[in-house]
Amino acid sequence: MSARGRSGRGGVLSSVLGKQPIGTAFVTPYVVFLAVIFAYPLGFAVYMSFHDYFFTAPGAIVERPWVGFANYAAVLSDPAVRRSFVNVGIFLLINVPLTVVLSLVLAYALNAAIRWRTFFRVSYYVPYVAASVAVVGVWLFLFNSDGLVNRLLGPLAPDPSWLVNSALAMPTVAFYVTWKQLGFFILLYLAALQNVSKDLYEAASMDGAGRLKSFWNVTVPGVRPATTLVVLLATVTGANLFTEPYLLTGGGGPDGASASPVLIMYQKGIEQGNPDIGSAIGVLLVIGVLLLALAERRFVGREDR
Amino acid sequence: MKHKLVAALVAFGLAGTTAACGSGGGGDAEAAAQAKGEITVWMSNNAEEVAWGKQMVAAWNSAHPDQKVTAQEIPAGKSSEEVIGAAITAGNAPCLIFNTAPASVSQFQKQGGLVALDSFADGKAYVEERSGKTAEQYKSTDGKYYQLPWKANPVMIFYNKSVFAKAGIDPAKPLLATYDEFLAASRKIVASKAAKYAIYPAPSNEFYQSWFDFYPLFAAETGGKQLVADGKAQFASEEGKKVAGFWRTLYAEKLASQEKYTGDSFVDGTAAMAIVGPWAIATYKGKVEWGAVPVPTSAGKPAGDTFTFSDAKNVAMYSACKNRGTAWDVLKFATSKEQDGKLLQGTGQMPLRNDVAGAYPEYFTKNPDYQQFADQAARTVEVPNVPNSITIWQTFRDAYSKSVIFGTQDPGAALDGAVQKVDQLAAGS
């Protein structure tokens, strides 16, 4: 009886707290953080997107009626919004592959025992941690119509110039973001490269593989988990593009050629006081990014069998 | 940036929840209108204005120790309007903000963030006596004043005298009154390489940029019309299209730039001219030898008949204010003849009073450069105080940018296309 009683009480506690109650205690703050910082705002955004909603002072009496999909209809019928989704698609098409390829190649190079290795690693990382406002000034200097790039190109310089050219504005932003974020992604690959066993390179070498072949057959598969992470992170951060079009191309110019969905959200939701419209754009963006991430997961993240 | 947006959404979301639990009532507002006690006010970040604000608050506090005023600069944000909008939603806006943009008033009003000054016994009379006929433009569509017209920076064409001389144009009498004269001078400046561009208004797409290119010239060409009047867009009129055509020529001939400029193109000498108000004179000291003339019109109206954009910043009272009686007294104190005189002295900006020049003759005798701005301040056009004000300006800016700055559409057609949207927006939908 006594033994059974003790066992029973322990059983009850175990079933509530699991086998690792301390672990549960440690993870609770982060769960709360996620709920408050991510889940609640997302839920609230979904709520706003189905209502005629605007922010008011406490105590102001206003109606916020349910409007079904009216906000979504308004958003999808707005050519500026549709253009912004196309723009961010163009951006991702350029930025994500370029990020993966360049960061892997550079990480591989920086992983070798080369002279000035630390200097080069720091050099690639600095743009990532530098304030965008300051770095943008440098790029404006480079890509202006009488900037350094056009001087070097001479007659090959585009007219209109890069940042005011409808066809070139978004690609230019994409190249800028790729360059700026390279340092972070190189870090991820450098970490992954530490886990690729040297034995594999030696085995490949014994089988007659050269540097290129061993890179393709040993290095690339070896860092596949990191590649999955890089692709997903680049996609998510790219889809949330805002600072660069806002600063580089004068608020998404020329004529909305580099406006991103988040930039339009900012304009409509915050500047113009229509958070319901902004939320509808945001929800569509979340859905789009999730679908894209699923596709990428399937394509890039598949396990070798 | 993502986290900043999420954080902003959290703040708004939580505040929204709070709003749902709130309770409003006329009784509270009536009590607040009489209440005396401590209040907080916000100033802009402009150094000269902060200095003025500090002395004003010190003067008030020494005379009214039981109704202490605390002043601070508007908290940092992407724009002051966003900070104010967030403060309204959070319910922690100060009593008075001495940097309330007229374009945002309709939005703040819709949010329930503003107190109508008409709710004070002498509110309407005070506003109209101080500013005269000019006050009318600052009335909301419900007929009330939710802002007190405070100070204007009527924009004019500033020109660089040494650049003009270098281009072979008389710096004392530059011929800039008509579009043809202005274009001729611009071509001369660029052709002679005296400056890379004749003029360089910001080509970016923010809604407010049109206040410093199209709008001053539209105000002048129309003899003082606003962008929207009686709920109808005015900018696609014959005069509006003339103004748009003028600017199109400047961009088409590369006399003005489509590219974003970092810094001040006028101070740097990159552009020979700028459209700006008297607040900037302090920043030009020791850097540019400048002159100023009224904005051009197609037919060359006399200076005395020329209107321009006011670039006013006003004072509004916010509904979170508990001691509104004190706030109203402070507002009158801060805009008294004495304090307005100190504002003029300290910042060079024009108090929105009747006959500024006549009220402060010693100042203008001592500072003759500012006389023309005092004259111009009597003929200014404000942004229309209508629902969806900022969306209207963005709609206009999008059409203007496409057709005038980048030239991918005919300006006339673009403006006609924008009219329909703007008319709907002005109606409140």
XYZ file of C-alpha atoms in Angstrom:
734
model
C 0.000 0.000 0.000
C 2.703 2.432 0.970
C 4.835 1.534 -2.036
C 1.882 1.849 -4.401
C 0.964 5.262 -2.959
C 4.443 6.695 -3.521
C 4.505 5.339 -7.009
C 1.089 6.877 -7.739
C 2.070 10.377 -6.652
C 5.253 10.209 -8.717
C 3.196 9.030 -11.660
C 0.867 11.991 -11.481
C 3.748 14.470 -11.355
C 5.514 12.698 -14.192
C 2.476 12.750 -16.418
C 2.064 16.486 -15.904
C 5.675 17.605 -16.218
C 7.055 14.856 -18.416
C 10.246 13.036 -17.739
C 12.328 16.205 -17.829
C 10.491 18.871 -15.788
C 13.545 21.107 -15.646
C 13.770 21.031 -19.425
C 10.157 22.107 -19.657
C 10.878 24.945 -17.258
C 13.803 26.106 -19.383
C 11.828 26.078 -22.614
C 8.739 27.857 -21.250
C 10.132 31.419 -21.526
C 10.865 30.909 -25.206
C 7.406 29.459 -25.820
C 5.930 32.539 -24.167
C 8.226 34.711 -26.267
C 7.034 33.010 -29.447
C 3.409 33.313 -28.426
C 3.634 36.995 -27.565
C 6.025 38.204 -30.251
C 5.026 36.026 -33.205
C 1.810 34.115 -32.728
C -0.318 36.904 -31.269
C 0.656 39.558 -33.846
C 0.114 37.100 -36.677
C -3.289 36.154 -35.311
C -4.171 39.782 -34.815
C -3.066 40.556 -38.373
C -5.339 37.829 -39.700
C -8.185 39.275 -37.627
C -7.529 42.784 -38.976
C -7.425 41.547 -42.551
C -11.043 40.362 -42.294
C -12.358 43.570 -40.737
C -12.626 47.233 -41.626
C -9.980 48.122 -39.076
C -7.952 51.163 -38.103
C -6.060 52.061 -34.948
C -7.760 54.423 -32.527
C -7.093 56.145 -29.248
C -8.202 54.265 -26.139
C -11.788 55.183 -25.443
C -12.628 56.108 -29.028
C -15.854 54.410 -30.041
C -15.682 53.044 -33.573
C -17.184 50.164 -35.484
C -14.869 47.619 -36.994
C -17.215 45.490 -39.066
C -16.432 42.106 -40.572
C -15.828 42.554 -44.282
C -14.928 39.020 -45.346
C -12.450 39.012 -48.193
C -12.968 42.658 -49.168
C -9.485 43.628 -48.006
C -7.970 40.757 -49.968
C -9.956 41.723 -53.055
C -8.752 45.319 -52.742
C -5.187 44.155 -52.345
C -5.215 41.717 -55.255
C -6.874 44.250 -57.550
C -4.220 46.876 -56.793
C -1.594 46.858 -59.584
C 1.033 48.290 -57.226
C 0.633 45.343 -54.865
C 0.740 42.791 -57.666
C 3.838 44.503 -59.036
C 5.489 44.315 -55.634
C 5.029 40.545 -55.455
C 6.500 40.172 -58.941
C 9.381 42.398 -57.854
C 10.165 40.327 -54.794
C 9.964 37.212 -56.983
C 12.602 38.685 -59.287
C 14.639 39.612 -56.246
C 14.529 36.087 -54.811
C 15.358 34.502 -58.172
C 18.589 36.485 -58.246
C 19.432 36.761 -54.568
C 18.909 33.211 -53.297
C 20.920 31.212 -55.877
C 23.643 33.837 -55.904
C 23.807 33.789 -52.113
C 24.112 30.004 -51.972
C 26.757 29.737 -54.670
C 28.895 32.680 -53.611
C 28.769 32.011 -49.896
C 29.687 28.341 -50.336
C 32.528 29.035 -52.754
C 33.893 31.843 -50.601
C 33.518 29.842 -47.401
C 35.397 26.969 -49.024
C 38.169 29.360 -50.066
C 38.267 31.014 -46.649
C 38.417 27.614 -44.981
C 41.689 26.783 -46.693
C 44.993 27.694 -45.091
C 45.557 30.893 -47.010
C 47.487 34.042 -46.168
C 45.447 36.867 -44.601
C 42.580 34.436 -43.941
C 41.361 36.305 -40.880
C 41.475 39.620 -42.733
C 39.367 38.246 -45.569
C 36.858 36.660 -43.212
C 36.414 39.921 -41.334
C 36.167 41.845 -44.610
C 33.248 39.751 -45.765
C 31.484 40.027 -42.433
C 31.743 43.804 -41.967
C 29.046 44.772 -44.508
C 26.609 42.486 -42.719
C 27.021 44.245 -39.382
C 27.320 47.770 -40.806
C 24.222 49.963 -40.686
C 22.314 49.806 -43.945
C 21.904 53.577 -44.064
C 25.670 54.054 -44.165
C 26.376 51.273 -46.627
C 23.622 52.457 -48.953
C 25.408 55.791 -49.259
C 28.440 53.996 -50.667
C 26.334 52.122 -53.197
C 24.595 55.303 -54.275
C 28.045 56.731 -54.895
C 29.040 53.675 -56.929
C 25.892 53.258 -59.019
C 24.884 56.850 -59.687
C 24.901 57.941 -63.337
C 28.261 59.606 -62.790
C 29.370 57.067 -60.198
C 32.415 54.827 -60.218
C 30.735 51.883 -61.947
C 29.523 53.923 -64.892
C 32.894 55.615 -65.249
C 34.517 52.206 -65.555
C 31.884 50.961 -67.989
C 32.125 54.047 -70.199
C 29.816 53.675 -73.220
C 28.459 50.429 -71.773
C 26.854 52.291 -68.859
C 23.063 51.888 -68.840
C 20.883 54.909 -69.567
C 18.820 55.494 -67.472
C 21.317 54.511 -64.810
C 21.050 51.444 -62.584
C 18.847 52.703 -59.766
C 16.412 54.646 -61.945
C 16.140 52.003 -64.657
C 12.921 49.975 -64.559
C 14.634 46.803 -65.716
C 17.755 47.172 -63.580
C 16.544 48.638 -60.289
C 15.425 45.384 -58.666
C 18.432 43.346 -59.893
C 20.707 46.073 -58.517
C 18.949 45.865 -55.160
C 19.288 42.076 -55.311
C 23.032 42.279 -55.938
C 23.401 44.785 -53.120
C 21.558 42.578 -50.643
C 23.504 39.516 -51.759
C 26.760 41.334 -51.140
C 25.654 42.784 -47.830
C 24.424 39.509 -46.352
C 27.208 37.321 -47.711
C 29.219 37.524 -44.508
C 26.486 35.968 -42.424
C 25.909 33.081 -44.810
C 29.637 32.487 -45.218
C 29.745 32.035 -41.454
C 27.083 29.336 -41.656
C 29.002 27.471 -44.327
C 32.302 27.853 -42.489
C 30.723 26.183 -39.491
C 29.301 23.414 -41.676
C 32.651 22.855 -43.380
C 34.259 22.083 -40.020
C 32.056 18.995 -39.900
C 33.055 17.544 -43.248
C 35.538 14.822 -42.401
C 39.010 15.117 -43.909
C 38.937 11.340 -44.358
C 36.384 11.786 -47.123
C 38.675 14.138 -49.034
C 41.552 11.680 -48.632
C 39.391 8.821 -49.871
C 38.261 10.882 -52.856
C 41.847 11.834 -53.589
C 42.841 8.183 -53.559
C 40.172 7.498 -56.122
C 41.735 10.103 -58.378
C 39.321 13.003 -57.783
C 40.758 16.453 -58.420
C 39.905 19.601 -56.464
C 36.798 20.357 -58.501
C 35.481 16.814 -58.358
C 36.037 16.479 -54.624
C 34.326 19.844 -54.100
C 31.290 18.659 -56.023
C 31.139 15.123 -54.628
C 32.340 15.622 -51.060
C 31.937 19.266 -50.047
C 28.550 20.012 -51.577
C 26.779 16.916 -50.192
C 28.596 17.369 -46.919
C 27.119 20.794 -46.284
C 23.632 20.030 -47.578
C 21.971 20.733 -44.204
C 23.624 24.169 -44.212
C 22.476 24.713 -47.788
C 18.916 24.013 -46.732
C 19.261 26.535 -43.935
C 20.872 29.155 -46.181
C 18.166 28.807 -48.831
C 15.373 29.087 -46.274
C 16.924 32.025 -44.426
C 17.735 33.911 -47.619
C 14.175 33.351 -48.829
C 12.513 34.509 -45.628
C 14.698 37.576 -45.145
C 14.459 38.389 -48.852
C 10.674 38.188 -48.840
C 10.699 40.741 -46.026
C 12.791 43.162 -48.061
C 12.173 46.772 -47.043
C 15.219 48.847 -46.149
C 17.052 48.546 -49.445
C 14.276 49.648 -51.820
C 13.252 52.304 -49.324
C 16.750 53.791 -49.224
C 18.413 52.857 -52.523
C 15.652 53.503 -55.030
C 13.721 56.332 -53.445
C 10.847 54.371 -51.990
C 10.569 51.573 -54.537
C 11.205 53.549 -57.694
C 11.244 54.051 -60.550
C 7.447 53.815 -60.742
C 7.224 50.911 -58.324
C 9.809 48.869 -60.230
C 11.566 47.965 -56.989
C 8.728 48.262 -54.480
C 8.517 45.210 -52.222
C 5.376 43.852 -50.521
C 6.644 44.982 -47.113
C 7.283 48.473 -48.467
C 3.685 48.629 -49.713
C 2.506 47.315 -46.332
C 4.374 50.151 -44.657
C 2.911 52.748 -46.997
C -0.667 51.579 -46.720
C -0.723 50.222 -43.215
C 1.308 52.791 -41.333
C 1.724 55.911 -43.472
C -1.820 55.924 -44.795
C -3.557 54.516 -41.733
C -5.071 51.372 -43.296
C -3.692 48.515 -41.189
C -6.424 46.200 -42.495
C -5.072 46.495 -46.036
C -1.514 46.172 -44.739
C -2.475 43.023 -42.840
C -4.042 41.442 -45.908
C -0.804 41.972 -47.818
C 1.122 40.547 -44.875
C -1.023 37.432 -44.664
C -0.633 36.813 -48.397
C 3.110 37.250 -48.017
C 3.235 34.746 -45.153
C 1.277 32.208 -47.193
C 3.524 32.775 -50.199
C 6.700 32.378 -48.179
C 5.421 29.220 -46.489
C 4.584 27.626 -49.828
C 7.956 28.620 -51.225
C 9.733 27.272 -48.151
C 7.892 23.951 -48.472
C 8.915 23.708 -52.116
C 12.515 24.538 -51.254
C 12.509 22.041 -48.409
C 11.370 19.342 -50.793
C 13.827 20.287 -53.525
C 16.940 21.231 -51.575
C 16.467 19.400 -48.320
C 15.761 15.888 -49.553
C 17.852 13.175 -47.933
C 19.987 10.939 -50.063
C 18.656 7.413 -50.057
C 13.767 45.442 -39.971
C 11.454 42.462 -39.710
C 11.683 42.603 -35.924
C 10.997 46.302 -35.903
C 7.857 45.769 -37.958
C 6.776 42.909 -35.730
C 7.441 44.992 -32.639
C 5.432 47.849 -34.098
C 2.602 45.461 -34.841
C 2.748 44.161 -31.270
C 2.533 47.680 -29.912
C -0.396 48.424 -32.163
C -2.034 45.108 -31.443
C -1.764 45.396 -27.700
C -2.955 48.968 -27.869
C -5.867 47.831 -30.001
C -6.818 45.361 -27.306
C -6.626 48.124 -24.745
C -8.804 50.308 -26.937
C -11.499 47.649 -26.980
C -11.667 47.807 -23.181
C -11.743 51.597 -23.032
C -14.767 53.713 -22.315
C -15.426 57.178 -23.659
C -17.874 59.830 -22.677
C -18.663 63.477 -23.064
C -18.481 63.968 -19.300
C -14.802 63.055 -19.204
C -14.006 65.424 -22.062
C -15.900 68.294 -20.474
C -14.096 67.843 -17.164
C -10.750 67.626 -18.953
C -11.454 70.873 -20.805
C -11.531 72.727 -17.481
C -8.817 70.797 -15.674
C -5.591 72.475 -14.624
C -2.363 70.815 -13.682
C 0.807 69.358 -15.125
C 1.131 68.662 -18.847
C 3.734 67.341 -21.264
C 4.470 68.829 -24.678
C 6.587 67.582 -27.584
C 8.767 69.707 -29.859
C 10.325 68.874 -33.217
C 13.986 67.884 -33.441
C 14.954 71.170 -35.088
C 17.640 72.765 -32.909
C 16.326 76.326 -33.182
C 12.797 75.207 -32.378
C 13.990 73.215 -29.379
C 15.753 76.313 -28.079
C 12.587 78.370 -28.536
C 10.520 75.659 -26.857
C 12.784 75.530 -23.828
C 12.585 79.247 -23.174
C 8.804 79.238 -23.710
C 8.335 76.424 -21.200
C 10.664 78.092 -18.693
C 8.718 81.344 -19.021
C 5.401 79.572 -18.499
C 6.651 77.522 -15.534
C 8.042 80.535 -13.698
C 4.674 82.294 -14.027
C 2.563 79.185 -13.255
C 4.472 76.966 -10.801
C 1.343 74.959 -9.999
C 0.793 74.007 -13.664
C 4.184 72.705 -14.653
C 4.927 71.993 -18.307
C 7.501 69.375 -19.263
C 8.891 69.529 -22.799
C 10.776 66.951 -24.807
C 11.626 66.322 -28.442
C 9.443 63.944 -30.414
C 10.786 60.415 -29.872
C 12.837 59.001 -32.731
C 10.995 57.142 -35.457
C 10.945 56.797 -39.212
C 8.797 59.910 -39.264
C 7.229 62.049 -36.593
C 3.759 61.207 -37.930
C 4.271 57.513 -37.218
C 5.454 58.213 -33.703
C 2.411 60.393 -33.063
C 0.047 57.822 -34.589
C 1.509 55.127 -32.338
C 1.292 57.377 -29.279
C -2.378 58.076 -30.005
C -3.084 54.359 -30.254
C -1.152 53.607 -27.080
C -2.979 56.389 -25.255
C 0.214 58.125 -24.154
C 0.355 61.132 -26.464
C 1.347 64.402 -24.777
C -1.110 67.286 -24.413
C 0.405 69.396 -27.170
C 2.695 68.585 -30.070
C 4.415 71.551 -31.664
C 5.148 69.682 -34.852
C 1.839 68.416 -36.137
C 1.837 68.104 -39.932
C -1.402 69.363 -41.518
C -1.432 66.371 -43.876
C -1.748 63.994 -40.917
C -4.479 65.844 -39.048
C -7.383 64.074 -40.752
C -5.871 60.704 -39.879
C -5.181 61.624 -36.249
C -8.722 62.993 -36.055
C -10.154 59.750 -37.419
C -8.199 57.879 -34.750
C -9.929 59.963 -32.103
C -6.568 61.372 -31.124
C -7.294 65.085 -31.360
C -9.257 67.597 -29.310
C -11.289 70.127 -31.278
C -10.169 73.586 -30.186
C -13.758 74.691 -30.727
C -14.558 72.885 -27.487
C -13.021 75.829 -25.625
C -15.189 78.912 -25.222
C -12.723 81.164 -27.028
C -11.180 78.447 -29.204
C -12.513 79.273 -32.649
C -12.313 83.025 -32.100
C -8.709 82.836 -30.954
C -7.594 80.804 -33.971
C -9.321 83.077 -36.458
C -8.253 86.339 -34.838
C -4.623 85.282 -34.748
C -4.365 83.910 -38.299
C -7.143 85.741 -40.123
C -8.376 84.426 -43.458
C -5.473 81.950 -43.643
C -7.017 79.920 -40.808
C -9.819 78.714 -43.069
C -7.518 76.221 -44.804
C -6.828 74.485 -41.511
C -10.439 73.723 -40.692
C -11.520 70.091 -40.820
C -14.386 68.909 -43.002
C -16.639 68.893 -39.916
C -16.058 72.639 -39.649
C -13.888 72.465 -36.536
C -10.273 73.299 -35.804
C -8.287 70.260 -34.693
C -5.009 72.139 -35.168
C -3.854 75.653 -34.443
C -1.994 77.114 -37.450
C 1.394 77.849 -35.945
C 4.206 78.694 -38.343
C 4.840 78.662 -42.075
C 7.902 78.277 -44.235
C 6.591 79.565 -47.561
C 8.760 77.929 -50.192
C 10.491 80.036 -52.808
C 13.133 79.519 -55.470
C 16.519 79.844 -53.793
C 19.328 80.386 -56.274
C 23.102 80.263 -55.911
C 24.408 83.711 -56.861
C 27.927 82.598 -57.687
C 26.690 79.765 -59.899
C 24.394 82.186 -61.698
C 27.239 84.649 -62.246
C 29.422 81.845 -63.574
C 26.673 80.932 -66.055
C 26.496 84.524 -67.250
C 23.193 85.318 -65.533
C 22.801 88.518 -63.524
C 22.754 87.369 -59.869
C 21.002 90.533 -58.775
C 18.181 90.212 -61.289
C 17.852 86.603 -62.431
C 14.976 86.270 -64.871
C 13.031 83.375 -63.345
C 9.445 84.605 -63.293
C 8.033 82.681 -66.270
C 8.430 79.054 -67.301
C 10.237 80.151 -70.460
C 12.645 82.361 -68.534
C 13.209 79.677 -65.928
C 13.932 77.055 -68.588
C 16.249 79.416 -70.470
C 18.228 80.124 -67.305
C 18.310 76.406 -66.496
C 19.656 75.508 -69.920
C 22.304 78.188 -69.617
C 23.407 76.900 -66.219
C 23.743 73.300 -67.374
C 25.259 74.102 -70.776
C 27.902 76.339 -69.211
C 28.669 73.630 -66.632
C 28.248 76.204 -63.865
C 26.296 73.464 -62.088
C 25.484 69.894 -63.048
C 21.747 70.478 -62.601
C 19.605 73.571 -62.610
C 17.391 72.321 -59.799
C 17.225 69.053 -57.873
C 13.986 68.383 -55.994
C 13.946 64.894 -54.475
C 12.767 62.456 -57.185
C 11.798 59.764 -54.674
C 8.289 58.471 -54.255
C 7.368 59.616 -50.745
C 3.951 61.265 -50.672
C 5.260 64.584 -49.333
C 7.874 65.192 -52.027
C 5.306 66.825 -54.316
C 5.092 69.698 -51.844
C 8.551 70.741 -53.002
C 8.152 70.454 -56.757
C 4.663 70.403 -58.285
C 2.542 71.922 -55.532
C 4.183 75.346 -55.012
C 3.997 76.013 -58.748
C 0.418 74.726 -58.885
C -0.531 77.073 -56.046
C 1.056 79.934 -57.961
C -0.399 79.068 -61.367
C -3.944 78.735 -59.982
C -3.862 81.848 -57.841
C -4.134 79.875 -54.615
C -6.052 76.667 -55.267
C -5.530 73.555 -53.177
C -4.922 70.091 -54.625
C -8.490 69.150 -53.676
C -11.315 71.664 -53.309
C -14.921 70.919 -52.350
C -14.144 67.211 -52.487
C -12.863 67.332 -56.068
C -9.325 66.958 -57.356
C -8.065 70.172 -58.954
C -4.662 69.129 -60.245
C -5.785 67.843 -63.659
C -7.007 71.277 -64.705
C -5.390 73.170 -67.549
C -3.180 74.954 -65.008
C -2.192 71.670 -63.375
C -1.162 70.245 -66.721
C 0.889 73.345 -67.493
C 2.799 72.884 -64.262
C 3.305 69.180 -64.950
C 4.488 69.970 -68.474
C 7.003 72.464 -67.131
C 8.546 69.924 -64.775
C 8.492 67.244 -67.491
C 10.650 69.503 -69.641
C 13.147 69.931 -66.815
C 13.493 66.162 -66.376
C 13.415 65.345 -70.095
C 16.267 67.746 -70.788
C 18.181 66.530 -67.706
C 18.017 69.977 -66.149
C 16.717 68.197 -63.045
C 17.835 64.747 -61.934
C 15.846 61.521 -61.611
C 18.418 60.071 -59.251
C 18.436 60.165 -55.487
C 20.922 62.598 -53.949
C 22.644 62.059 -50.621
C 23.246 65.367 -48.902
C 22.032 68.817 -49.901
C 22.430 69.362 -53.645
C 22.025 73.136 -53.282
C 24.657 73.518 -50.552
C 27.030 71.209 -52.431
C 26.686 73.262 -55.601
C 25.408 70.286 -57.577
C 22.192 72.193 -58.247
C 21.953 75.912 -58.895
C 18.507 76.259 -57.330
C 16.295 74.721 -54.668
C 12.680 75.073 -53.570
C 12.752 75.593 -49.839
C 11.511 77.855 -47.052
C 13.243 80.308 -44.717
C 14.012 77.648 -42.097
C 16.927 76.609 -44.341
C 18.629 80.004 -44.327
C 20.326 79.180 -41.039
C 21.829 76.057 -42.604
C 23.140 78.028 -45.595
C 25.079 80.508 -43.485
C 28.696 80.559 -44.586
C 28.082 77.912 -47.269
C 26.008 79.420 -50.075
C 25.608 82.951 -51.330
C 21.889 82.775 -52.024
C 19.066 84.882 -53.382
C 15.351 84.068 -53.443
C 12.504 84.789 -55.847
C 8.869 83.664 -56.032
C 8.128 80.396 -57.826
C 7.536 80.837 -61.567
C 4.192 80.890 -63.379
C 3.531 80.376 -67.077
C 2.598 84.027 -67.613
C 4.886 85.590 -65.020
C 2.555 86.859 -62.306
C 3.830 89.773 -60.204
C 5.421 88.760 -56.910
C 2.573 90.361 -55.004
C 0.057 88.011 -56.632
C 2.061 84.794 -56.362
C 0.963 82.009 -54.019
C 3.121 79.129 -52.821
C 3.048 76.116 -50.523
C 3.134 77.036 -46.856
C 5.124 74.092 -45.448
C 3.376 74.851 -42.169
C 3.743 72.916 -38.961
C 0.967 73.336 -36.445
C 0.088 72.678 -32.836
C -2.548 70.124 -31.944
C -4.031 69.024 -28.649
C -4.257 65.289 -28.116
C -7.160 63.460 -26.527
C -4.947 61.616 -24.030
C -4.481 65.005 -22.350
C -6.104 65.149 -18.919
C -5.438 68.781 -18.028
C -6.782 70.375 -21.163
C -7.519 73.689 -19.444
C -3.822 74.174 -18.819
C -2.967 72.904 -22.298
C -5.246 75.493 -23.892
C -3.737 78.273 -21.793
C -0.223 77.114 -22.719
C -1.184 77.019 -26.383
C -2.386 80.620 -26.235
C 0.714 81.641 -24.305
C 3.027 79.930 -26.802
C 1.333 81.651 -29.733
C 1.034 85.076 -28.119
C 2.492 88.039 -29.951
C 5.504 87.986 -27.668
C 6.251 84.278 -28.075
C 5.600 84.348 -31.816
C 8.100 87.195 -31.992
C 10.672 85.045 -30.211
C 9.936 82.151 -32.568
C 10.554 84.426 -35.538
C 13.733 85.772 -33.973
C 15.078 82.358 -33.049
C 14.173 80.303 -36.119
C 13.460 82.669 -39.000
C 10.149 80.907 -39.557
C 6.965 82.899 -40.123
C 4.323 82.768 -37.377
C 0.939 82.187 -39.008
C -0.398 85.532 -37.841
C -2.156 88.309 -39.623
C 0.368 90.742 -41.109
C 3.608 89.272 -39.787
C 5.646 92.094 -41.315
C 3.517 94.746 -39.655
C 3.639 92.998 -36.287
C 7.447 92.795 -36.108
C 8.867 95.761 -38.056
C 12.135 95.902 -36.069
C 12.923 92.289 -36.885
C 12.512 92.782 -40.622
C 14.437 96.043 -40.593
C 17.319 94.222 -38.961
C 16.893 91.134 -41.170
C 15.881 92.402 -44.621
C 16.540 88.995 -46.229
C 13.469 87.648 -44.443
C 11.102 90.392 -45.574
C 10.095 88.592 -48.771
C 9.106 85.514 -46.791
C 6.877 87.604 -44.560
C 5.210 89.032 -47.668
C 4.889 85.562 -49.168
C 3.444 84.148 -45.939
C 0.274 86.122 -46.632
C -0.267 84.116 -49.832
C 0.162 80.443 -49.012
C -1.684 77.276 -49.872
C -1.898 74.370 -47.453
C -2.452 70.692 -48.200
C -6.205 70.037 -48.259
C -7.579 68.923 -44.890
C -9.677 66.016 -46.153
C -10.138 62.338 -45.264
C -7.423 59.999 -46.569
C -5.096 62.949 -46.985
C -1.874 60.957 -47.184
C -3.339 58.336 -49.507
C -4.454 61.161 -51.788
C -0.958 62.597 -51.860
C 0.546 59.162 -52.516
C -1.909 58.599 -55.362
C -0.942 61.942 -56.846
C 2.765 61.265 -56.298
C 2.563 57.893 -58.046
C 0.949 59.476 -61.102
C 3.350 62.426 -61.105
C 6.403 60.216 -60.671
C 5.433 57.929 -63.526
C 4.593 60.670 -65.983
C 6.643 63.719 -65.038
C 9.800 62.411 -63.389
C 10.329 59.180 -65.314
C 8.268 60.062 -68.376
C 6.717 56.642 -68.986
C 3.229 58.072 -69.402
C 1.771 61.303 -70.724
C 1.428 63.742 -67.800
C -2.058 64.829 -68.818
C -3.318 61.264 -69.034
C -1.663 60.309 -65.753
C -3.230 63.220 -63.900
C -6.642 62.490 -65.429
C -6.317 58.880 -64.267
C -5.474 59.950 -60.726
C -8.479 62.287 -60.467
C -11.024 59.488 -60.259
C -9.182 57.767 -57.417
C -8.595 61.002 -55.542
C -12.243 62.045 -55.779
C -13.245 58.737 -54.178
C -10.645 59.096 -51.452
C -11.642 62.688 -50.688
C -15.214 61.496 -50.243
C -13.943 59.292 -47.434
C -14.092 55.835 -49.037
